[in-house]
């Protein structure tokens, strides 16, 4: 009998571990970039992954040498064109992103390499008590995106969680890589000459190499970038970690080794646990900067780590700063309860083993 009880306790302990992996984080916002640089997760010893991710030449051919130099350092290795986002169905898209280096959401950059996250765009706006600008277009709010982390964002921290890879969303600090990867194009062709914000309408997509145009068009057609009343612009998301869909790992060529420990999400994006519902006012604490001075403070070097671009904030014109982020009380309380339950079950497990309870 005691063995049966022990097995049951072990099952419940595992159940709590899976539940913890489904934790939702709220009140963070996202940006976009495409600088063609070799992503950080393509180098060795980044995160707990099966292998480094794929990098490509301009034709989309995979470069096997993991030590190949980035196009942003005048080398040959760049972001694969296949890393641009794509629509799976009306309420779901897939893509890739750079992760924040710090924040109460638990993202730390390189350690997140290969991990996938389910993002649900919310209706929150920036500075709702003031300018009340940006955020998700009404047609985007409520829709989902699954992204895999492929890069580290040294200028992404606090309530700024992800920098999504989107062609023509802005090259940011690294303005030479794309013209090296795609010869015959100037740097201005890749973001309409706007390094921090990118093209502001779909006509700019025609200036890109053909291999990148679909992701640029996605930005205006599905993501609704600046489609109406300054939306979409740096939208807010609720997010949680999930298993990577095969369609994503087939593109990137890698995944986190603990991927199977996280909940799967079906292609119709019906979550097993619903994200918390927040009113737009709940997002009033994080204001992205409209200034390109948030680019990496150090000049580019031959170091393998490449930085994504800064937030592409187009409106309004006044400078904003991001106050330090604070965790949501609901998330903290839930985590404390879960930890207490796990500790209690570990104690019972010990009793079970040594005293044959």
Tab-separated table of C-alpha atoms in Angstrom:
chain	number	residue	atom	x	y	z
A	1	UNK	CA	0.000	0.000	0.000
A	2	UNK	CA	2.775	2.408	0.871
A	3	UNK	CA	4.237	2.003	-2.641
A	4	UNK	CA	0.913	2.962	-4.165
A	5	UNK	CA	0.811	6.082	-2.043
A	6	UNK	CA	4.383	6.934	-2.989
A	7	UNK	CA	3.643	6.602	-6.684
A	8	UNK	CA	0.589	8.818	-6.279
A	9	UNK	CA	2.620	11.470	-4.479
A	10	UNK	CA	5.277	11.396	-7.194
A	11	UNK	CA	2.575	11.877	-9.825
A	12	UNK	CA	1.138	14.855	-7.979
A	13	UNK	CA	4.600	16.364	-7.626
A	14	UNK	CA	5.167	16.057	-11.379
A	15	UNK	CA	1.731	17.557	-11.989
A	16	UNK	CA	2.697	20.662	-10.013
A	17	UNK	CA	5.902	20.996	-12.032
A	18	UNK	CA	3.929	21.041	-15.283
A	19	UNK	CA	1.453	23.531	-13.810
A	20	UNK	CA	4.336	25.825	-12.890
A	21	UNK	CA	5.589	25.723	-16.459
A	22	UNK	CA	2.208	27.112	-17.599
A	23	UNK	CA	2.621	30.322	-15.599
A	24	UNK	CA	1.307	33.388	-17.413
A	25	UNK	CA	3.163	36.689	-17.249
A	26	UNK	CA	1.266	39.891	-17.885
A	27	UNK	CA	1.841	43.564	-18.583
A	28	UNK	CA	4.886	43.331	-20.865
A	29	UNK	CA	5.278	44.875	-24.291
A	30	UNK	CA	7.031	43.890	-27.500
A	31	UNK	CA	8.900	45.437	-30.403
A	32	UNK	CA	10.274	44.267	-33.750
A	33	UNK	CA	13.564	44.266	-35.637
A	34	UNK	CA	15.439	42.692	-38.549
A	35	UNK	CA	19.174	43.365	-38.787
A	36	UNK	CA	20.291	40.214	-40.673
A	37	UNK	CA	22.996	39.536	-38.045
A	38	UNK	CA	23.918	36.008	-37.035
A	39	UNK	CA	21.690	35.411	-33.985
A	40	UNK	CA	23.288	34.816	-30.611
A	41	UNK	CA	21.671	31.363	-30.349
A	42	UNK	CA	23.601	30.278	-33.457
A	43	UNK	CA	26.846	30.255	-31.500
A	44	UNK	CA	28.038	27.368	-29.316
A	45	UNK	CA	27.215	27.134	-25.600
A	46	UNK	CA	24.115	29.318	-25.707
A	47	UNK	CA	21.354	28.015	-23.469
A	48	UNK	CA	20.442	24.384	-22.862
A	49	UNK	CA	19.748	23.373	-26.457
A	50	UNK	CA	20.128	20.380	-28.721
A	51	UNK	CA	22.525	22.299	-30.994
A	52	UNK	CA	23.013	25.865	-32.236
A	53	UNK	CA	20.295	27.201	-34.532
A	54	UNK	CA	20.607	27.475	-38.320
A	55	UNK	CA	22.197	30.466	-40.027
A	56	UNK	CA	22.030	31.152	-43.754
A	57	UNK	CA	23.491	32.939	-46.727
A	58	UNK	CA	21.397	35.278	-48.860
A	59	UNK	CA	19.886	32.399	-50.826
A	60	UNK	CA	18.638	30.701	-47.678
A	61	UNK	CA	21.283	27.977	-47.791
A	62	UNK	CA	22.193	26.747	-44.310
A	63	UNK	CA	25.812	27.404	-43.285
A	64	UNK	CA	27.070	24.404	-41.334
A	65	UNK	CA	30.112	26.029	-39.717
A	66	UNK	CA	28.947	27.291	-36.307
A	67	UNK	CA	32.045	29.492	-36.140
A	68	UNK	CA	31.168	31.334	-39.347
A	69	UNK	CA	31.452	35.101	-38.937
A	70	UNK	CA	28.322	37.231	-38.854
A	71	UNK	CA	27.451	39.481	-41.783
A	72	UNK	CA	27.332	42.285	-39.206
A	73	UNK	CA	31.071	41.731	-38.772
A	74	UNK	CA	31.615	41.537	-42.563
A	75	UNK	CA	31.293	37.746	-42.575
A	76	UNK	CA	28.920	35.415	-44.443
A	77	UNK	CA	26.518	34.104	-41.787
A	78	UNK	CA	23.184	35.856	-41.393
A	79	UNK	CA	19.630	35.393	-40.198
A	80	UNK	CA	17.842	32.840	-42.355
A	81	UNK	CA	15.074	34.447	-44.456
A	82	UNK	CA	12.804	31.647	-43.177
A	83	UNK	CA	12.953	33.235	-39.706
A	84	UNK	CA	10.384	35.862	-40.701
A	85	UNK	CA	6.906	35.495	-39.148
A	86	UNK	CA	4.043	33.758	-40.920
A	87	UNK	CA	0.318	33.374	-40.381
A	88	UNK	CA	-0.858	29.871	-39.490
A	89	UNK	CA	-4.513	30.884	-39.427
A	90	UNK	CA	-6.432	34.084	-38.775
A	91	UNK	CA	-5.922	34.020	-34.997
A	92	UNK	CA	-2.419	32.509	-34.917
A	93	UNK	CA	1.052	33.265	-36.251
A	94	UNK	CA	4.490	31.709	-35.757
A	95	UNK	CA	7.840	33.457	-35.613
A	96	UNK	CA	11.080	34.120	-33.780
A	97	UNK	CA	12.309	36.763	-31.343
A	98	UNK	CA	15.086	38.106	-29.155
A	99	UNK	CA	14.428	37.723	-25.426
A	100	UNK	CA	14.890	40.293	-22.692
A	101	UNK	CA	17.974	40.081	-20.501
A	102	UNK	CA	16.175	40.867	-17.253
A	103	UNK	CA	12.789	41.483	-15.670
A	104	UNK	CA	10.328	39.913	-13.256
A	105	UNK	CA	9.035	37.757	-16.106
A	106	UNK	CA	12.152	35.572	-15.758
A	107	UNK	CA	13.636	36.118	-19.221
A	108	UNK	CA	17.429	36.347	-19.172
A	109	UNK	CA	18.523	36.347	-22.814
A	110	UNK	CA	20.924	33.600	-23.889
A	111	UNK	CA	19.588	31.184	-21.276
A	112	UNK	CA	16.260	31.301	-23.125
A	113	UNK	CA	17.726	30.142	-26.443
A	114	UNK	CA	15.513	27.557	-28.139
A	115	UNK	CA	12.547	28.108	-25.813
A	116	UNK	CA	9.097	28.821	-27.234
A	117	UNK	CA	6.519	31.192	-25.830
A	118	UNK	CA	2.844	31.710	-26.515
A	119	UNK	CA	2.050	35.412	-26.766
A	120	UNK	CA	-1.491	36.728	-26.579
A	121	UNK	CA	-1.779	40.331	-27.720
A	122	UNK	CA	-3.840	42.487	-25.367
A	123	UNK	CA	-5.692	45.760	-25.725
A	124	UNK	CA	-3.357	47.683	-23.419
A	125	UNK	CA	-1.981	51.039	-24.511
A	126	UNK	CA	1.084	52.988	-23.422
A	127	UNK	CA	0.497	55.803	-20.930
A	128	UNK	CA	-3.315	55.357	-20.690
A	129	UNK	CA	-3.570	58.274	-18.270
A	130	UNK	CA	-1.667	60.546	-20.634
A	131	UNK	CA	-1.145	60.256	-24.382
A	132	UNK	CA	-2.790	56.805	-24.473
A	133	UNK	CA	-0.806	55.812	-27.533
A	134	UNK	CA	0.140	52.684	-29.420
A	135	UNK	CA	-0.519	49.110	-28.372
A	136	UNK	CA	-2.312	46.461	-30.409
A	137	UNK	CA	-4.770	47.277	-33.155
A	138	UNK	CA	-8.295	46.109	-32.171
A	139	UNK	CA	-8.080	43.396	-34.842
A	140	UNK	CA	-4.838	42.081	-33.303
A	141	UNK	CA	-5.918	42.124	-29.649
A	142	UNK	CA	-6.865	38.615	-28.532
A	143	UNK	CA	-4.871	36.890	-31.272
A	144	UNK	CA	-1.884	34.663	-30.502
A	145	UNK	CA	1.640	34.143	-31.674
A	146	UNK	CA	4.108	31.398	-30.805
A	147	UNK	CA	7.721	32.555	-30.987
A	148	UNK	CA	11.011	30.766	-30.447
A	149	UNK	CA	13.872	32.660	-28.815
A	150	UNK	CA	16.820	32.908	-31.205
A	151	UNK	CA	18.630	35.999	-29.973
A	152	UNK	CA	19.438	38.086	-26.922
A	153	UNK	CA	18.265	41.674	-26.531
A	154	UNK	CA	20.739	43.683	-24.484
A	155	UNK	CA	18.460	46.689	-24.824
A	156	UNK	CA	15.364	44.624	-23.975
A	157	UNK	CA	14.646	44.506	-20.247
A	158	UNK	CA	12.084	45.194	-17.552
A	159	UNK	CA	8.542	45.283	-18.930
A	160	UNK	CA	9.927	45.019	-22.465
A	161	UNK	CA	9.873	41.248	-23.006
A	162	UNK	CA	10.432	40.317	-26.668
A	163	UNK	CA	11.847	41.881	-29.829
A	164	UNK	CA	10.137	40.003	-32.668
A	165	UNK	CA	12.010	39.279	-35.904
A	166	UNK	CA	10.077	41.125	-38.639
A	167	UNK	CA	11.604	42.264	-41.956
A	168	UNK	CA	11.530	46.060	-42.437
A	169	UNK	CA	10.802	46.649	-38.721
A	170	UNK	CA	14.124	48.456	-38.260
A	171	UNK	CA	17.787	47.462	-38.307
A	172	UNK	CA	18.615	49.475	-35.221
A	173	UNK	CA	22.297	49.660	-34.343
A	174	UNK	CA	23.513	47.171	-36.961
A	175	UNK	CA	22.915	48.801	-40.328
A	176	UNK	CA	25.523	47.029	-42.487
A	177	UNK	CA	24.642	43.335	-42.186
A	178	UNK	CA	21.642	43.222	-44.505
A	179	UNK	CA	23.393	44.966	-47.398
A	180	UNK	CA	26.295	42.520	-47.006
A	181	UNK	CA	24.026	39.456	-46.887
A	182	UNK	CA	21.975	40.690	-49.853
A	183	UNK	CA	24.355	42.291	-52.331
A	184	UNK	CA	22.915	44.921	-54.621
A	185	UNK	CA	20.718	46.445	-51.910
A	186	UNK	CA	21.445	49.480	-49.796
A	187	UNK	CA	20.907	49.668	-46.060
A	188	UNK	CA	17.915	51.981	-46.587
A	189	UNK	CA	16.116	49.271	-48.572
A	190	UNK	CA	15.729	47.174	-45.416
A	191	UNK	CA	13.833	49.643	-43.220
A	192	UNK	CA	12.881	52.582	-45.482
A	193	UNK	CA	15.797	54.503	-43.974
A	194	UNK	CA	14.193	54.412	-40.524
A	195	UNK	CA	16.536	52.295	-38.396
A	196	UNK	CA	14.349	52.572	-35.299
A	197	UNK	CA	10.818	51.839	-36.457
A	198	UNK	CA	11.191	50.664	-40.017
A	199	UNK	CA	8.730	51.165	-42.852
A	200	UNK	CA	5.443	52.790	-41.901
A	201	UNK	CA	3.338	51.360	-44.731
A	202	UNK	CA	3.264	48.217	-46.836
A	203	UNK	CA	4.655	49.923	-49.946
A	204	UNK	CA	8.089	49.794	-48.341
A	205	UNK	CA	8.065	46.004	-48.573
A	206	UNK	CA	8.673	46.246	-52.325
A	207	UNK	CA	12.143	47.648	-51.603
A	208	UNK	CA	13.217	44.438	-49.848
A	209	UNK	CA	14.764	41.373	-51.448
A	210	UNK	CA	11.975	39.040	-52.595
A	211	UNK	CA	12.935	36.500	-49.915
A	212	UNK	CA	11.941	38.931	-47.129
A	213	UNK	CA	8.777	40.507	-48.507
A	214	UNK	CA	6.210	38.064	-47.117
A	215	UNK	CA	7.270	38.765	-43.520
A	216	UNK	CA	7.150	42.494	-44.155
A	217	UNK	CA	3.652	42.206	-45.618
A	218	UNK	CA	2.624	40.101	-42.587
A	219	UNK	CA	3.514	43.105	-40.435
A	220	UNK	CA	0.842	45.235	-42.061
A	221	UNK	CA	-1.773	42.627	-42.959
A	222	UNK	CA	-1.889	40.385	-39.840
A	223	UNK	CA	0.015	42.397	-37.222
A	224	UNK	CA	-1.714	45.641	-38.367
A	225	UNK	CA	1.348	47.832	-37.905
A	226	UNK	CA	0.229	51.493	-37.841
A	227	UNK	CA	-2.908	50.492	-39.737
A	228	UNK	CA	-5.212	52.887	-37.875
A	229	UNK	CA	-4.854	55.541	-35.160
A	230	UNK	CA	-1.214	54.671	-34.478
A	231	UNK	CA	-1.921	50.981	-33.930
A	232	UNK	CA	-0.360	48.466	-33.922
A	233	UNK	CA	2.697	50.015	-32.222
A	234	UNK	CA	4.745	48.098	-29.617
A	235	UNK	CA	1.808	45.924	-28.492
A	236	UNK	CA	1.379	44.484	-25.006
A	237	UNK	CA	1.211	40.726	-24.509
A	238	UNK	CA	0.449	38.093	-21.922
A	239	UNK	CA	2.840	35.189	-22.349
A	240	UNK	CA	3.824	31.776	-21.051
A	241	UNK	CA	6.329	29.130	-22.074
A	242	UNK	CA	5.047	26.254	-24.227
A	243	UNK	CA	6.377	23.358	-26.262
A	244	UNK	CA	7.792	24.425	-29.608
A	245	UNK	CA	5.600	23.460	-32.579
A	246	UNK	CA	7.392	21.206	-35.056
A	247	UNK	CA	6.813	23.767	-37.803
A	248	UNK	CA	8.976	26.200	-35.849
A	249	UNK	CA	11.833	23.833	-34.942
A	250	UNK	CA	11.933	22.551	-38.527
A	251	UNK	CA	12.788	26.111	-39.551
A	252	UNK	CA	15.270	26.962	-36.791
A	253	UNK	CA	16.896	23.527	-36.579
A	254	UNK	CA	17.117	23.495	-32.788
A	255	UNK	CA	15.130	23.404	-29.557
A	256	UNK	CA	15.590	23.518	-25.801
A	257	UNK	CA	16.375	20.155	-24.195
A	258	UNK	CA	13.590	20.572	-21.635
A	259	UNK	CA	10.995	21.415	-24.297
A	260	UNK	CA	8.857	18.330	-23.580
A	261	UNK	CA	8.306	19.454	-19.985
A	262	UNK	CA	6.093	22.335	-21.105
A	263	UNK	CA	2.475	22.320	-22.251
A	264	UNK	CA	1.664	21.878	-25.902
A	265	UNK	CA	-0.644	24.311	-27.645
A	266	UNK	CA	-2.839	23.244	-30.523
A	267	UNK	CA	-2.738	24.975	-33.881
A	268	UNK	CA	-6.105	26.574	-33.205
A	269	UNK	CA	-4.380	28.244	-30.253
A	270	UNK	CA	-6.891	27.050	-27.666
A	271	UNK	CA	-4.846	27.267	-24.433
A	272	UNK	CA	-5.225	24.623	-21.758
A	273	UNK	CA	-5.245	27.422	-19.210
A	274	UNK	CA	-6.601	30.840	-20.065
A	275	UNK	CA	-4.406	33.908	-19.605
A	276	UNK	CA	-5.467	36.409	-16.978
A	277	UNK	CA	-7.737	39.184	-18.162
A	278	UNK	CA	-6.361	42.662	-17.635
A	279	UNK	CA	-7.914	46.007	-18.388
A	280	UNK	CA	-5.817	48.419	-20.483
A	281	UNK	CA	-5.173	50.494	-17.372
A	282	UNK	CA	-3.186	47.627	-15.900
A	283	UNK	CA	-0.436	48.412	-18.399
A	284	UNK	CA	0.179	51.962	-17.293
A	285	UNK	CA	3.624	51.419	-15.776
A	286	UNK	CA	5.817	50.751	-18.813
A	287	UNK	CA	6.558	53.401	-21.392
A	288	UNK	CA	8.888	52.481	-24.256
A	289	UNK	CA	11.335	55.098	-25.404
A	290	UNK	CA	10.912	56.890	-28.684
A	291	UNK	CA	14.582	57.688	-28.814
A	292	UNK	CA	17.220	55.614	-30.633
A	293	UNK	CA	19.608	56.276	-27.749
A	294	UNK	CA	18.544	52.932	-26.267
A	295	UNK	CA	20.776	51.149	-28.761
A	296	UNK	CA	23.614	49.081	-27.255
A	297	UNK	CA	26.054	51.329	-25.434
A	298	UNK	CA	29.107	49.439	-26.551
A	299	UNK	CA	30.307	49.698	-30.179
A	300	UNK	CA	30.071	46.531	-32.282
A	301	UNK	CA	33.000	44.147	-32.005
A	302	UNK	CA	33.928	40.771	-33.415
A	303	UNK	CA	32.323	39.184	-30.369
A	304	UNK	CA	29.913	36.417	-31.403
A	305	UNK	CA	26.958	37.936	-29.555
A	306	UNK	CA	24.801	40.154	-31.733
A	307	UNK	CA	22.324	42.644	-30.318
A	308	UNK	CA	18.843	43.182	-31.703
A	309	UNK	CA	17.682	46.668	-32.466
A	310	UNK	CA	16.004	49.073	-30.105
A	311	UNK	CA	12.239	49.542	-29.804
A	312	UNK	CA	10.578	50.836	-32.946
A	313	UNK	CA	8.469	53.498	-31.299
A	314	UNK	CA	7.020	55.962	-33.799
A	315	UNK	CA	4.601	57.871	-31.608
A	316	UNK	CA	4.561	60.190	-29.795
A	317	UNK	CA	7.624	62.383	-30.248
A	318	UNK	CA	8.495	63.044	-26.602
A	319	UNK	CA	11.045	60.924	-24.780
A	320	UNK	CA	9.794	58.261	-22.397
A	321	UNK	CA	11.674	56.054	-19.983
A	322	UNK	CA	10.779	52.682	-18.561
A	323	UNK	CA	10.383	52.542	-14.793
A	324	UNK	CA	11.613	49.381	-13.121
A	325	UNK	CA	9.170	46.568	-13.640
A	326	UNK	CA	7.236	45.009	-10.771
A	327	UNK	CA	5.828	41.518	-10.735
A	328	UNK	CA	2.098	41.060	-10.687
A	329	UNK	CA	0.810	40.053	-7.211
A	330	UNK	CA	-1.299	37.278	-8.715
A	331	UNK	CA	1.695	35.619	-10.370
A	332	UNK	CA	3.861	35.917	-7.253
A	333	UNK	CA	1.175	34.503	-5.003
A	334	UNK	CA	0.475	31.614	-7.342
A	335	UNK	CA	4.154	30.747	-7.490
A	336	UNK	CA	4.470	30.832	-3.684
A	337	UNK	CA	1.505	28.490	-3.259
A	338	UNK	CA	2.923	26.123	-5.853
A	339	UNK	CA	6.326	26.069	-4.172
A	340	UNK	CA	4.719	25.346	-0.796
A	341	UNK	CA	2.758	22.445	-2.283
A	342	UNK	CA	5.869	20.978	-3.861
A	343	UNK	CA	7.841	21.236	-0.599
A	344	UNK	CA	4.990	19.600	1.313
A	345	UNK	CA	4.832	16.707	-1.140
A	346	UNK	CA	8.600	16.267	-0.983
A	347	UNK	CA	8.294	15.882	2.784
A	348	UNK	CA	5.557	13.297	2.363
A	349	UNK	CA	7.671	11.488	-0.225
A	350	UNK	CA	10.561	11.317	2.243
A	351	UNK	CA	8.255	9.921	4.934
A	352	UNK	CA	6.957	7.422	2.439
A	353	UNK	CA	10.411	6.143	1.540
A	354	UNK	CA	12.027	5.978	4.958
A	355	UNK	CA	9.128	5.199	7.278
A	356	UNK	CA	6.953	3.204	4.859
A	357	UNK	CA	4.004	5.475	5.649
